[in-house]
């Protein structure tokens, strides 16, 4: 008997866009998708400051793409601001023109402009919402048009996958990041809406809340340095990217509209908010006094809201 035929990589023949892929988490995701067989369009605006400051540069995207090609993969770099509607259109078109079609969209690009809500300027609010939330919408919009047109031409579903990047900042709160937390919450809403709208075309949309040590999280994970003893670094971005590869694959066809927390050796599936308690009015509607009579004792009996340290919220220990 001859040798069994080698199996094709799970993403062979598929084309992916990864935004913000010049560094950190996006770079790890782009490399993983390429390792799994995908053609990758590496997008990054290339500004050196994590607050979106500095001159745009093609170097980060080019470096990631060159690394993928050196490892035997196929990659094309794209310098562009995904928060700009026309540049997002051009990004999707580049994937189609270069590789024939788009199959996977990983939205990762983002910036930080942290400030307490009473100190935050309008520009600090608008800029973060623009890059994160509008950036996710722009690329999703043009990818959705592409998949809808392909599905209509094919007369049935196509392979389309969206993986969006949210954050536990929206789940647990982040006092100095009202703009970032709001944007990440908005991304979850965008994801679930998109999941419902595109399911009939064969497209899934899911969001991840990654815990990874990158430029964006260097303050959050201060004190959680890479282990020097060779033990698993649970905050390495490379441990997030396999989940992105799975969600992008045909194997995840039944996963849609989900929010997953991921780091190291853990994946947690978040539930949608559930009702914690319910009170019925004694008559047709509540009065102020009746609400006071039921809600005040209820909240008085619950533990007070607390602001947890990063280690407590994230379940991490100092190494």
PDB file of C-alpha atoms in Angstrom:
ATOM      1  CA  UNK A   1       0.000   0.000   0.000  1.00  0.00           C
ATOM      2  CA  UNK A   2       1.218   3.494  -0.770  1.00  0.00           C
ATOM      3  CA  UNK A   3       1.640   6.337   1.637  1.00  0.00           C
ATOM      4  CA  UNK A   4      -1.622   8.085   2.635  1.00  0.00           C
ATOM      5  CA  UNK A   5      -2.217  11.325   0.786  1.00  0.00           C
ATOM      6  CA  UNK A   6      -1.184  14.378   2.718  1.00  0.00           C
ATOM      7  CA  UNK A   7      -4.093  16.457   3.945  1.00  0.00           C
ATOM      8  CA  UNK A   8      -4.400  20.003   2.731  1.00  0.00           C
ATOM      9  CA  UNK A   9      -4.042  22.733   5.371  1.00  0.00           C
ATOM     10  CA  UNK A  10      -7.440  23.804   6.738  1.00  0.00           C
ATOM     11  CA  UNK A  11      -7.303  27.225   5.077  1.00  0.00           C
ATOM     12  CA  UNK A  12      -5.744  26.155   1.788  1.00  0.00           C
ATOM     13  CA  UNK A  13      -7.060  28.172  -1.137  1.00  0.00           C
ATOM     14  CA  UNK A  14      -8.674  30.794   1.114  1.00  0.00           C
ATOM     15  CA  UNK A  15      -7.732  34.463   1.305  1.00  0.00           C
ATOM     16  CA  UNK A  16      -7.648  36.495   4.510  1.00  0.00           C
ATOM     17  CA  UNK A  17      -7.322  40.136   5.454  1.00  0.00           C
ATOM     18  CA  UNK A  18      -5.837  40.912   8.869  1.00  0.00           C
ATOM     19  CA  UNK A  19      -5.927  44.546   9.947  1.00  0.00           C
ATOM     20  CA  UNK A  20      -3.361  45.972  12.338  1.00  0.00           C
ATOM     21  CA  UNK A  21      -1.104  43.069  11.398  1.00  0.00           C
ATOM     22  CA  UNK A  22       2.202  44.898  11.411  1.00  0.00           C
ATOM     23  CA  UNK A  23       2.831  44.189  15.068  1.00  0.00           C
ATOM     24  CA  UNK A  24       1.680  42.247  18.106  1.00  0.00           C
ATOM     25  CA  UNK A  25      -1.546  40.293  17.998  1.00  0.00           C
ATOM     26  CA  UNK A  26      -2.371  41.059  14.365  1.00  0.00           C
ATOM     27  CA  UNK A  27       1.048  39.893  13.219  1.00  0.00           C
ATOM     28  CA  UNK A  28       0.684  36.623  15.146  1.00  0.00           C
ATOM     29  CA  UNK A  29      -2.770  36.127  13.615  1.00  0.00           C
ATOM     30  CA  UNK A  30      -1.536  36.808  10.080  1.00  0.00           C
ATOM     31  CA  UNK A  31       1.309  34.335  10.515  1.00  0.00           C
ATOM     32  CA  UNK A  32      -1.029  31.664  11.856  1.00  0.00           C
ATOM     33  CA  UNK A  33      -3.520  32.055   9.020  1.00  0.00           C
ATOM     34  CA  UNK A  34      -0.659  31.773   6.538  1.00  0.00           C
ATOM     35  CA  UNK A  35       0.676  28.689   8.340  1.00  0.00           C
ATOM     36  CA  UNK A  36      -2.792  27.149   7.979  1.00  0.00           C
ATOM     37  CA  UNK A  37      -2.633  27.730   4.232  1.00  0.00           C
ATOM     38  CA  UNK A  38      -4.361  31.068   3.637  1.00  0.00           C
ATOM     39  CA  UNK A  39      -3.204  33.852   1.369  1.00  0.00           C
ATOM     40  CA  UNK A  40      -2.922  36.892   3.628  1.00  0.00           C
ATOM     41  CA  UNK A  41      -3.339  40.588   2.971  1.00  0.00           C
ATOM     42  CA  UNK A  42      -1.446  42.256   5.802  1.00  0.00           C
ATOM     43  CA  UNK A  43      -2.922  45.660   6.633  1.00  0.00           C
ATOM     44  CA  UNK A  44      -1.290  48.186   8.938  1.00  0.00           C
ATOM     45  CA  UNK A  45      -1.245  51.972   8.952  1.00  0.00           C
ATOM     46  CA  UNK A  46       2.198  51.766  10.487  1.00  0.00           C
ATOM     47  CA  UNK A  47       2.094  54.694  12.895  1.00  0.00           C
ATOM     48  CA  UNK A  48       4.691  54.230  15.660  1.00  0.00           C
ATOM     49  CA  UNK A  49       2.592  55.531  18.567  1.00  0.00           C
ATOM     50  CA  UNK A  50      -0.009  53.264  20.132  1.00  0.00           C
ATOM     51  CA  UNK A  51      -2.164  56.399  20.359  1.00  0.00           C
ATOM     52  CA  UNK A  52      -2.149  56.677  16.572  1.00  0.00           C
ATOM     53  CA  UNK A  53       0.554  59.331  16.517  1.00  0.00           C
ATOM     54  CA  UNK A  54       3.488  59.596  14.135  1.00  0.00           C
ATOM     55  CA  UNK A  55       3.897  59.243  10.401  1.00  0.00           C
ATOM     56  CA  UNK A  56       2.240  56.321   8.652  1.00  0.00           C
ATOM     57  CA  UNK A  57       4.725  53.758   7.364  1.00  0.00           C
ATOM     58  CA  UNK A  58       4.495  50.685   5.168  1.00  0.00           C
ATOM     59  CA  UNK A  59       7.385  49.059   7.029  1.00  0.00           C
ATOM     60  CA  UNK A  60       5.419  47.088   9.692  1.00  0.00           C
ATOM     61  CA  UNK A  61       3.015  45.569   7.143  1.00  0.00           C
ATOM     62  CA  UNK A  62       5.839  44.885   4.686  1.00  0.00           C
ATOM     63  CA  UNK A  63       7.907  43.204   7.398  1.00  0.00           C
ATOM     64  CA  UNK A  64       5.063  40.875   8.398  1.00  0.00           C
ATOM     65  CA  UNK A  65       4.293  40.035   4.770  1.00  0.00           C
ATOM     66  CA  UNK A  66       7.961  39.393   4.001  1.00  0.00           C
ATOM     67  CA  UNK A  67       8.204  37.044   6.985  1.00  0.00           C
ATOM     68  CA  UNK A  68       5.219  35.056   5.746  1.00  0.00           C
ATOM     69  CA  UNK A  69       6.684  34.785   2.262  1.00  0.00           C
ATOM     70  CA  UNK A  70      10.062  33.727   3.681  1.00  0.00           C
ATOM     71  CA  UNK A  71       8.296  30.885   5.489  1.00  0.00           C
ATOM     72  CA  UNK A  72       6.765  29.703   2.210  1.00  0.00           C
ATOM     73  CA  UNK A  73       3.407  31.466   2.431  1.00  0.00           C
ATOM     74  CA  UNK A  74       1.692  34.023   0.238  1.00  0.00           C
ATOM     75  CA  UNK A  75       1.208  37.545   1.565  1.00  0.00           C
ATOM     76  CA  UNK A  76       0.639  41.065   0.305  1.00  0.00           C
ATOM     77  CA  UNK A  77       1.132  44.229   2.352  1.00  0.00           C
ATOM     78  CA  UNK A  78      -1.372  47.083   2.491  1.00  0.00           C
ATOM     79  CA  UNK A  79      -0.700  50.476   4.023  1.00  0.00           C
ATOM     80  CA  UNK A  80      -4.062  51.985   4.819  1.00  0.00           C
ATOM     81  CA  UNK A  81      -6.300  53.480   7.469  1.00  0.00           C
ATOM     82  CA  UNK A  82      -9.266  51.126   7.882  1.00  0.00           C
ATOM     83  CA  UNK A  83     -11.225  53.908   9.586  1.00  0.00           C
ATOM     84  CA  UNK A  84     -11.277  55.696   6.224  1.00  0.00           C
ATOM     85  CA  UNK A  85     -14.211  54.392   4.169  1.00  0.00           C
ATOM     86  CA  UNK A  86     -12.464  54.508   0.806  1.00  0.00           C
ATOM     87  CA  UNK A  87      -9.228  53.014   2.096  1.00  0.00           C
ATOM     88  CA  UNK A  88     -11.212  50.129   3.589  1.00  0.00           C
ATOM     89  CA  UNK A  89     -12.876  49.623   0.205  1.00  0.00           C
ATOM     90  CA  UNK A  90      -9.434  49.551  -1.439  1.00  0.00           C
ATOM     91  CA  UNK A  91      -8.209  46.986   1.097  1.00  0.00           C
ATOM     92  CA  UNK A  92     -11.008  44.535   0.284  1.00  0.00           C
ATOM     93  CA  UNK A  93     -10.542  45.179  -3.434  1.00  0.00           C
ATOM     94  CA  UNK A  94      -6.802  44.469  -3.126  1.00  0.00           C
ATOM     95  CA  UNK A  95      -7.556  41.026  -1.691  1.00  0.00           C
ATOM     96  CA  UNK A  96      -9.995  40.291  -4.530  1.00  0.00           C
ATOM     97  CA  UNK A  97      -7.699  41.624  -7.257  1.00  0.00           C
ATOM     98  CA  UNK A  98      -4.628  39.809  -5.925  1.00  0.00           C
ATOM     99  CA  UNK A  99      -6.062  36.428  -4.964  1.00  0.00           C
ATOM    100  CA  UNK A 100      -9.410  36.243  -6.763  1.00  0.00           C
ATOM    101  CA  UNK A 101     -11.723  36.588  -3.769  1.00  0.00           C
ATOM    102  CA  UNK A 102     -11.913  37.292  -0.047  1.00  0.00           C
ATOM    103  CA  UNK A 103     -12.871  34.558   2.424  1.00  0.00           C
ATOM    104  CA  UNK A 104     -11.705  35.723   5.856  1.00  0.00           C
ATOM    105  CA  UNK A 105     -11.669  39.113   7.563  1.00  0.00           C
ATOM    106  CA  UNK A 106      -9.869  39.561  10.870  1.00  0.00           C
ATOM    107  CA  UNK A 107     -10.415  43.034  12.339  1.00  0.00           C
ATOM    108  CA  UNK A 108      -7.685  43.856  14.818  1.00  0.00           C
ATOM    109  CA  UNK A 109      -6.493  47.422  14.189  1.00  0.00           C
ATOM    110  CA  UNK A 110      -6.842  49.820  17.096  1.00  0.00           C
ATOM    111  CA  UNK A 111      -5.292  52.604  19.143  1.00  0.00           C
ATOM    112  CA  UNK A 112      -5.443  53.862  22.719  1.00  0.00           C
ATOM    113  CA  UNK A 113      -6.035  57.364  24.095  1.00  0.00           C
ATOM    114  CA  UNK A 114      -6.673  56.711  27.756  1.00  0.00           C
ATOM    115  CA  UNK A 115      -8.175  59.302  30.059  1.00  0.00           C
ATOM    116  CA  UNK A 116     -10.715  59.413  32.860  1.00  0.00           C
ATOM    117  CA  UNK A 117     -14.180  60.315  31.617  1.00  0.00           C
ATOM    118  CA  UNK A 118     -14.083  63.737  33.301  1.00  0.00           C
ATOM    119  CA  UNK A 119     -10.742  64.550  31.644  1.00  0.00           C
ATOM    120  CA  UNK A 120     -11.288  63.083  28.181  1.00  0.00           C
ATOM    121  CA  UNK A 121     -11.415  65.467  25.247  1.00  0.00           C
ATOM    122  CA  UNK A 122     -13.859  65.178  22.380  1.00  0.00           C
ATOM    123  CA  UNK A 123     -11.001  64.306  20.032  1.00  0.00           C
ATOM    124  CA  UNK A 124      -9.749  61.527  22.324  1.00  0.00           C
ATOM    125  CA  UNK A 125     -13.243  60.046  22.338  1.00  0.00           C
ATOM    126  CA  UNK A 126     -13.890  60.442  18.618  1.00  0.00           C
ATOM    127  CA  UNK A 127     -10.523  59.117  17.464  1.00  0.00           C
ATOM    128  CA  UNK A 128     -10.674  55.861  19.424  1.00  0.00           C
ATOM    129  CA  UNK A 129     -14.290  55.219  18.414  1.00  0.00           C
ATOM    130  CA  UNK A 130     -13.328  55.968  14.804  1.00  0.00           C
ATOM    131  CA  UNK A 131     -10.394  53.570  14.602  1.00  0.00           C
ATOM    132  CA  UNK A 132     -11.912  50.669  16.540  1.00  0.00           C
ATOM    133  CA  UNK A 133     -15.636  50.757  15.852  1.00  0.00           C
ATOM    134  CA  UNK A 134     -15.818  52.546  12.503  1.00  0.00           C
ATOM    135  CA  UNK A 135     -12.747  50.642  11.342  1.00  0.00           C
ATOM    136  CA  UNK A 136     -14.485  47.333  12.081  1.00  0.00           C
ATOM    137  CA  UNK A 137     -17.634  48.536  10.306  1.00  0.00           C
ATOM    138  CA  UNK A 138     -15.855  49.784   7.193  1.00  0.00           C
ATOM    139  CA  UNK A 139     -14.060  46.556   6.369  1.00  0.00           C
ATOM    140  CA  UNK A 140     -17.106  44.478   7.350  1.00  0.00           C
ATOM    141  CA  UNK A 141     -19.301  46.555   5.048  1.00  0.00           C
ATOM    142  CA  UNK A 142     -17.209  45.953   1.955  1.00  0.00           C
ATOM    143  CA  UNK A 143     -16.514  42.305   2.774  1.00  0.00           C
ATOM    144  CA  UNK A 144     -20.263  41.753   3.251  1.00  0.00           C
ATOM    145  CA  UNK A 145     -20.993  43.255  -0.169  1.00  0.00           C
ATOM    146  CA  UNK A 146     -18.416  40.911  -1.708  1.00  0.00           C
ATOM    147  CA  UNK A 147     -19.858  37.803  -0.036  1.00  0.00           C
ATOM    148  CA  UNK A 148     -23.460  38.719  -0.788  1.00  0.00           C
ATOM    149  CA  UNK A 149     -22.644  39.186  -4.476  1.00  0.00           C
ATOM    150  CA  UNK A 150     -20.713  35.899  -4.588  1.00  0.00           C
ATOM    151  CA  UNK A 151     -23.535  34.019  -2.881  1.00  0.00           C
ATOM    152  CA  UNK A 152     -26.070  35.401  -5.334  1.00  0.00           C
ATOM    153  CA  UNK A 153     -23.858  34.444  -8.284  1.00  0.00           C
ATOM    154  CA  UNK A 154     -23.289  30.961  -6.860  1.00  0.00           C
ATOM    155  CA  UNK A 155     -26.934  30.458  -5.994  1.00  0.00           C
ATOM    156  CA  UNK A 156     -26.045  29.435  -2.454  1.00  0.00           C
ATOM    157  CA  UNK A 157     -23.819  30.005   0.571  1.00  0.00           C
ATOM    158  CA  UNK A 158     -20.112  30.826   0.289  1.00  0.00           C
ATOM    159  CA  UNK A 159     -17.275  30.577   2.792  1.00  0.00           C
ATOM    160  CA  UNK A 160     -17.081  33.890   4.660  1.00  0.00           C
ATOM    161  CA  UNK A 161     -15.611  34.410   8.105  1.00  0.00           C
ATOM    162  CA  UNK A 162     -15.336  37.552  10.232  1.00  0.00           C
ATOM    163  CA  UNK A 163     -13.320  37.556  13.451  1.00  0.00           C
ATOM    164  CA  UNK A 164     -13.598  40.829  15.351  1.00  0.00           C
ATOM    165  CA  UNK A 165     -11.481  41.973  18.278  1.00  0.00           C
ATOM    166  CA  UNK A 166     -13.297  43.105  21.397  1.00  0.00           C
ATOM    167  CA  UNK A 167     -11.895  43.320  24.935  1.00  0.00           C
ATOM    168  CA  UNK A 168     -12.718  42.444  28.507  1.00  0.00           C
ATOM    169  CA  UNK A 169     -12.511  46.190  29.110  1.00  0.00           C
ATOM    170  CA  UNK A 170     -16.129  46.298  27.966  1.00  0.00           C
ATOM    171  CA  UNK A 171     -17.112  43.332  30.153  1.00  0.00           C
ATOM    172  CA  UNK A 172     -15.364  44.245  33.394  1.00  0.00           C
ATOM    173  CA  UNK A 173     -15.109  47.986  32.936  1.00  0.00           C
ATOM    174  CA  UNK A 174     -11.946  50.040  32.665  1.00  0.00           C
ATOM    175  CA  UNK A 175     -12.034  53.321  34.574  1.00  0.00           C
ATOM    176  CA  UNK A 176      -9.462  55.134  32.457  1.00  0.00           C
ATOM    177  CA  UNK A 177     -10.723  53.872  29.097  1.00  0.00           C
ATOM    178  CA  UNK A 178     -14.321  55.026  28.552  1.00  0.00           C
ATOM    179  CA  UNK A 179     -13.685  55.470  24.815  1.00  0.00           C
ATOM    180  CA  UNK A 180     -11.973  52.085  24.398  1.00  0.00           C
ATOM    181  CA  UNK A 181     -14.504  50.201  26.525  1.00  0.00           C
ATOM    182  CA  UNK A 182     -17.397  51.768  24.618  1.00  0.00           C
ATOM    183  CA  UNK A 183     -15.821  50.940  21.256  1.00  0.00           C
ATOM    184  CA  UNK A 184     -15.198  47.334  22.270  1.00  0.00           C
ATOM    185  CA  UNK A 185     -18.779  46.986  23.489  1.00  0.00           C
ATOM    186  CA  UNK A 186     -19.964  48.428  20.196  1.00  0.00           C
ATOM    187  CA  UNK A 187     -17.886  45.866  18.322  1.00  0.00           C
ATOM    188  CA  UNK A 188     -19.772  43.060  20.057  1.00  0.00           C
ATOM    189  CA  UNK A 189     -23.070  44.623  18.984  1.00  0.00           C
ATOM    190  CA  UNK A 190     -21.781  44.977  15.432  1.00  0.00           C
ATOM    191  CA  UNK A 191     -20.670  41.340  15.488  1.00  0.00           C
ATOM    192  CA  UNK A 192     -23.991  39.896  16.612  1.00  0.00           C
ATOM    193  CA  UNK A 193     -25.932  42.055  14.152  1.00  0.00           C
ATOM    194  CA  UNK A 194     -23.624  41.029  11.315  1.00  0.00           C
ATOM    195  CA  UNK A 195     -23.883  37.371  12.305  1.00  0.00           C
ATOM    196  CA  UNK A 196     -27.657  37.471  11.918  1.00  0.00           C
ATOM    197  CA  UNK A 197     -27.582  39.474   8.687  1.00  0.00           C
ATOM    198  CA  UNK A 198     -25.041  37.357   6.809  1.00  0.00           C
ATOM    199  CA  UNK A 199     -25.771  33.821   8.035  1.00  0.00           C
ATOM    200  CA  UNK A 200     -27.924  33.003   5.012  1.00  0.00           C
ATOM    201  CA  UNK A 201     -24.956  33.714   2.753  1.00  0.00           C
ATOM    202  CA  UNK A 202     -22.726  31.230   4.595  1.00  0.00           C
ATOM    203  CA  UNK A 203     -20.878  33.955   6.500  1.00  0.00           C
ATOM    204  CA  UNK A 204     -20.175  33.801  10.225  1.00  0.00           C
ATOM    205  CA  UNK A 205     -19.140  36.668  12.498  1.00  0.00           C
ATOM    206  CA  UNK A 206     -17.598  36.138  15.918  1.00  0.00           C
ATOM    207  CA  UNK A 207     -15.647  38.277  18.370  1.00  0.00           C
ATOM    208  CA  UNK A 208     -12.751  37.468  20.644  1.00  0.00           C
ATOM    209  CA  UNK A 209     -11.544  39.123  23.840  1.00  0.00           C
ATOM    210  CA  UNK A 210      -7.821  38.323  23.759  1.00  0.00           C
ATOM    211  CA  UNK A 211      -5.437  38.564  26.669  1.00  0.00           C
ATOM    212  CA  UNK A 212      -2.040  39.168  25.134  1.00  0.00           C
ATOM    213  CA  UNK A 213       1.054  41.212  25.861  1.00  0.00           C
ATOM    214  CA  UNK A 214       1.290  43.837  23.116  1.00  0.00           C
ATOM    215  CA  UNK A 215       1.906  47.574  22.783  1.00  0.00           C
ATOM    216  CA  UNK A 216      -1.786  48.100  23.490  1.00  0.00           C
ATOM    217  CA  UNK A 217      -1.729  46.222  26.800  1.00  0.00           C
ATOM    218  CA  UNK A 218       1.693  47.016  28.211  1.00  0.00           C
ATOM    219  CA  UNK A 219       0.128  49.049  31.048  1.00  0.00           C
ATOM    220  CA  UNK A 220      -2.539  46.454  31.869  1.00  0.00           C
ATOM    221  CA  UNK A 221       0.000  43.655  32.076  1.00  0.00           C
ATOM    222  CA  UNK A 222       2.779  45.581  33.816  1.00  0.00           C
ATOM    223  CA  UNK A 223       4.346  43.085  36.191  1.00  0.00           C
ATOM    224  CA  UNK A 224       3.454  40.085  34.053  1.00  0.00           C
ATOM    225  CA  UNK A 225       6.726  39.736  32.190  1.00  0.00           C
ATOM    226  CA  UNK A 226       7.580  36.862  29.916  1.00  0.00           C
ATOM    227  CA  UNK A 227       8.657  33.912  32.124  1.00  0.00           C
ATOM    228  CA  UNK A 228      12.413  33.468  32.230  1.00  0.00           C
ATOM    229  CA  UNK A 229      12.273  29.827  33.306  1.00  0.00           C
ATOM    230  CA  UNK A 230      10.900  28.492  30.042  1.00  0.00           C
ATOM    231  CA  UNK A 231       7.377  27.912  31.338  1.00  0.00           C
ATOM    232  CA  UNK A 232       4.362  28.785  29.218  1.00  0.00           C
ATOM    233  CA  UNK A 233       3.934  32.499  28.615  1.00  0.00           C
ATOM    234  CA  UNK A 234       0.149  32.712  28.801  1.00  0.00           C
ATOM    235  CA  UNK A 235       0.218  36.275  27.470  1.00  0.00           C
ATOM    236  CA  UNK A 236       2.121  35.540  24.261  1.00  0.00           C
ATOM    237  CA  UNK A 237       0.034  36.706  21.264  1.00  0.00           C
ATOM    238  CA  UNK A 238       0.831  33.416  19.524  1.00  0.00           C
ATOM    239  CA  UNK A 239      -1.524  31.608  21.927  1.00  0.00           C
ATOM    240  CA  UNK A 240      -4.483  33.685  20.734  1.00  0.00           C
ATOM    241  CA  UNK A 241      -3.979  33.127  17.017  1.00  0.00           C
ATOM    242  CA  UNK A 242      -4.968  29.402  16.860  1.00  0.00           C
ATOM    243  CA  UNK A 243      -8.514  30.339  17.906  1.00  0.00           C
ATOM    244  CA  UNK A 244      -8.610  32.916  15.110  1.00  0.00           C
ATOM    245  CA  UNK A 245      -7.450  30.215  12.695  1.00  0.00           C
ATOM    246  CA  UNK A 246     -10.179  27.875  13.903  1.00  0.00           C
ATOM    247  CA  UNK A 247     -12.934  30.498  13.643  1.00  0.00           C
ATOM    248  CA  UNK A 248     -11.739  31.271  10.107  1.00  0.00           C
ATOM    249  CA  UNK A 249     -11.932  27.647   9.016  1.00  0.00           C
ATOM    250  CA  UNK A 250     -14.671  25.436   7.550  1.00  0.00           C
ATOM    251  CA  UNK A 251     -14.676  23.543  10.867  1.00  0.00           C
ATOM    252  CA  UNK A 252     -16.288  26.575  12.565  1.00  0.00           C
ATOM    253  CA  UNK A 253     -19.279  26.791  10.214  1.00  0.00           C
ATOM    254  CA  UNK A 254     -21.609  26.252  13.188  1.00  0.00           C
ATOM    255  CA  UNK A 255     -20.043  28.976  15.343  1.00  0.00           C
ATOM    256  CA  UNK A 256     -21.765  32.304  14.776  1.00  0.00           C
ATOM    257  CA  UNK A 257     -22.466  35.423  16.817  1.00  0.00           C
ATOM    258  CA  UNK A 258     -20.246  34.244  19.664  1.00  0.00           C
ATOM    259  CA  UNK A 259     -17.934  36.083  22.075  1.00  0.00           C
ATOM    260  CA  UNK A 260     -14.897  34.142  23.258  1.00  0.00           C
ATOM    261  CA  UNK A 261     -12.213  35.082  25.786  1.00  0.00           C
ATOM    262  CA  UNK A 262      -8.837  33.553  24.955  1.00  0.00           C
ATOM    263  CA  UNK A 263      -5.310  33.439  26.339  1.00  0.00           C
ATOM    264  CA  UNK A 264      -2.593  30.861  26.908  1.00  0.00           C
ATOM    265  CA  UNK A 265      -4.239  27.488  27.338  1.00  0.00           C
ATOM    266  CA  UNK A 266      -7.779  28.788  27.888  1.00  0.00           C
ATOM    267  CA  UNK A 267     -10.825  29.573  25.797  1.00  0.00           C
ATOM    268  CA  UNK A 268     -13.971  30.770  27.584  1.00  0.00           C
ATOM    269  CA  UNK A 269     -17.313  31.228  25.861  1.00  0.00           C
ATOM    270  CA  UNK A 270     -19.208  34.245  27.170  1.00  0.00           C
ATOM    271  CA  UNK A 271     -22.969  34.090  27.520  1.00  0.00           C
ATOM    272  CA  UNK A 272     -25.257  36.905  26.574  1.00  0.00           C
ATOM    273  CA  UNK A 273     -26.481  38.883  29.607  1.00  0.00           C
ATOM    274  CA  UNK A 274     -29.081  37.024  31.641  1.00  0.00           C
ATOM    275  CA  UNK A 275     -31.792  38.371  33.943  1.00  0.00           C
ATOM    276  CA  UNK A 276     -30.486  38.346  37.521  1.00  0.00           C
ATOM    277  CA  UNK A 277     -33.784  39.223  39.214  1.00  0.00           C
ATOM    278  CA  UNK A 278     -37.331  40.181  38.245  1.00  0.00           C
ATOM    279  CA  UNK A 279     -39.991  42.138  40.098  1.00  0.00           C
ATOM    280  CA  UNK A 280     -43.632  42.589  39.133  1.00  0.00           C
ATOM    281  CA  UNK A 281     -45.605  45.696  39.944  1.00  0.00           C
ATOM    282  CA  UNK A 282     -48.481  45.127  42.411  1.00  0.00           C
ATOM    283  CA  UNK A 283     -50.719  47.064  40.022  1.00  0.00           C
ATOM    284  CA  UNK A 284     -50.432  48.016  36.357  1.00  0.00           C
ATOM    285  CA  UNK A 285     -47.139  49.902  36.764  1.00  0.00           C
ATOM    286  CA  UNK A 286     -44.597  50.723  39.447  1.00  0.00           C
ATOM    287  CA  UNK A 287     -44.640  53.911  41.451  1.00  0.00           C
ATOM    288  CA  UNK A 288     -41.485  55.449  42.877  1.00  0.00           C
ATOM    289  CA  UNK A 289     -42.242  54.135  46.370  1.00  0.00           C
ATOM    290  CA  UNK A 290     -42.927  50.623  45.114  1.00  0.00           C
ATOM    291  CA  UNK A 291     -39.636  50.566  43.220  1.00  0.00           C
ATOM    292  CA  UNK A 292     -37.855  51.818  46.330  1.00  0.00           C
ATOM    293  CA  UNK A 293     -39.466  49.029  48.341  1.00  0.00           C
ATOM    294  CA  UNK A 294     -38.142  46.233  46.104  1.00  0.00           C
ATOM    295  CA  UNK A 295     -34.958  47.534  44.481  1.00  0.00           C
ATOM    296  CA  UNK A 296     -33.270  49.196  47.452  1.00  0.00           C
ATOM    297  CA  UNK A 297     -33.321  46.031  49.634  1.00  0.00           C
ATOM    298  CA  UNK A 298     -32.249  43.911  46.661  1.00  0.00           C
ATOM    299  CA  UNK A 299     -29.124  45.955  45.986  1.00  0.00           C
ATOM    300  CA  UNK A 300     -28.401  46.400  49.693  1.00  0.00           C
ATOM    301  CA  UNK A 301     -28.183  42.615  50.023  1.00  0.00           C
ATOM    302  CA  UNK A 302     -25.755  42.241  47.120  1.00  0.00           C
ATOM    303  CA  UNK A 303     -21.989  42.649  47.476  1.00  0.00           C
ATOM    304  CA  UNK A 304     -20.925  46.204  46.663  1.00  0.00           C
ATOM    305  CA  UNK A 305     -19.408  46.856  43.262  1.00  0.00           C
ATOM    306  CA  UNK A 306     -15.655  46.651  43.464  1.00  0.00           C
ATOM    307  CA  UNK A 307     -12.822  47.710  41.239  1.00  0.00           C
ATOM    308  CA  UNK A 308     -10.563  44.709  40.922  1.00  0.00           C
ATOM    309  CA  UNK A 309      -6.868  44.782  40.242  1.00  0.00           C
ATOM    310  CA  UNK A 310      -5.824  43.442  36.850  1.00  0.00           C
ATOM    311  CA  UNK A 311      -4.590  40.188  38.392  1.00  0.00           C
ATOM    312  CA  UNK A 312      -7.970  39.551  40.022  1.00  0.00           C
ATOM    313  CA  UNK A 313     -10.003  40.420  36.941  1.00  0.00           C
ATOM    314  CA  UNK A 314      -7.825  38.407  34.569  1.00  0.00           C
ATOM    315  CA  UNK A 315      -7.088  35.505  36.877  1.00  0.00           C
ATOM    316  CA  UNK A 316      -3.346  35.939  36.481  1.00  0.00           C
ATOM    317  CA  UNK A 317      -0.469  35.599  38.903  1.00  0.00           C
ATOM    318  CA  UNK A 318       2.732  37.527  38.917  1.00  0.00           C
ATOM    319  CA  UNK A 319       5.574  35.496  37.521  1.00  0.00           C
TER     320      UNK A 319
END
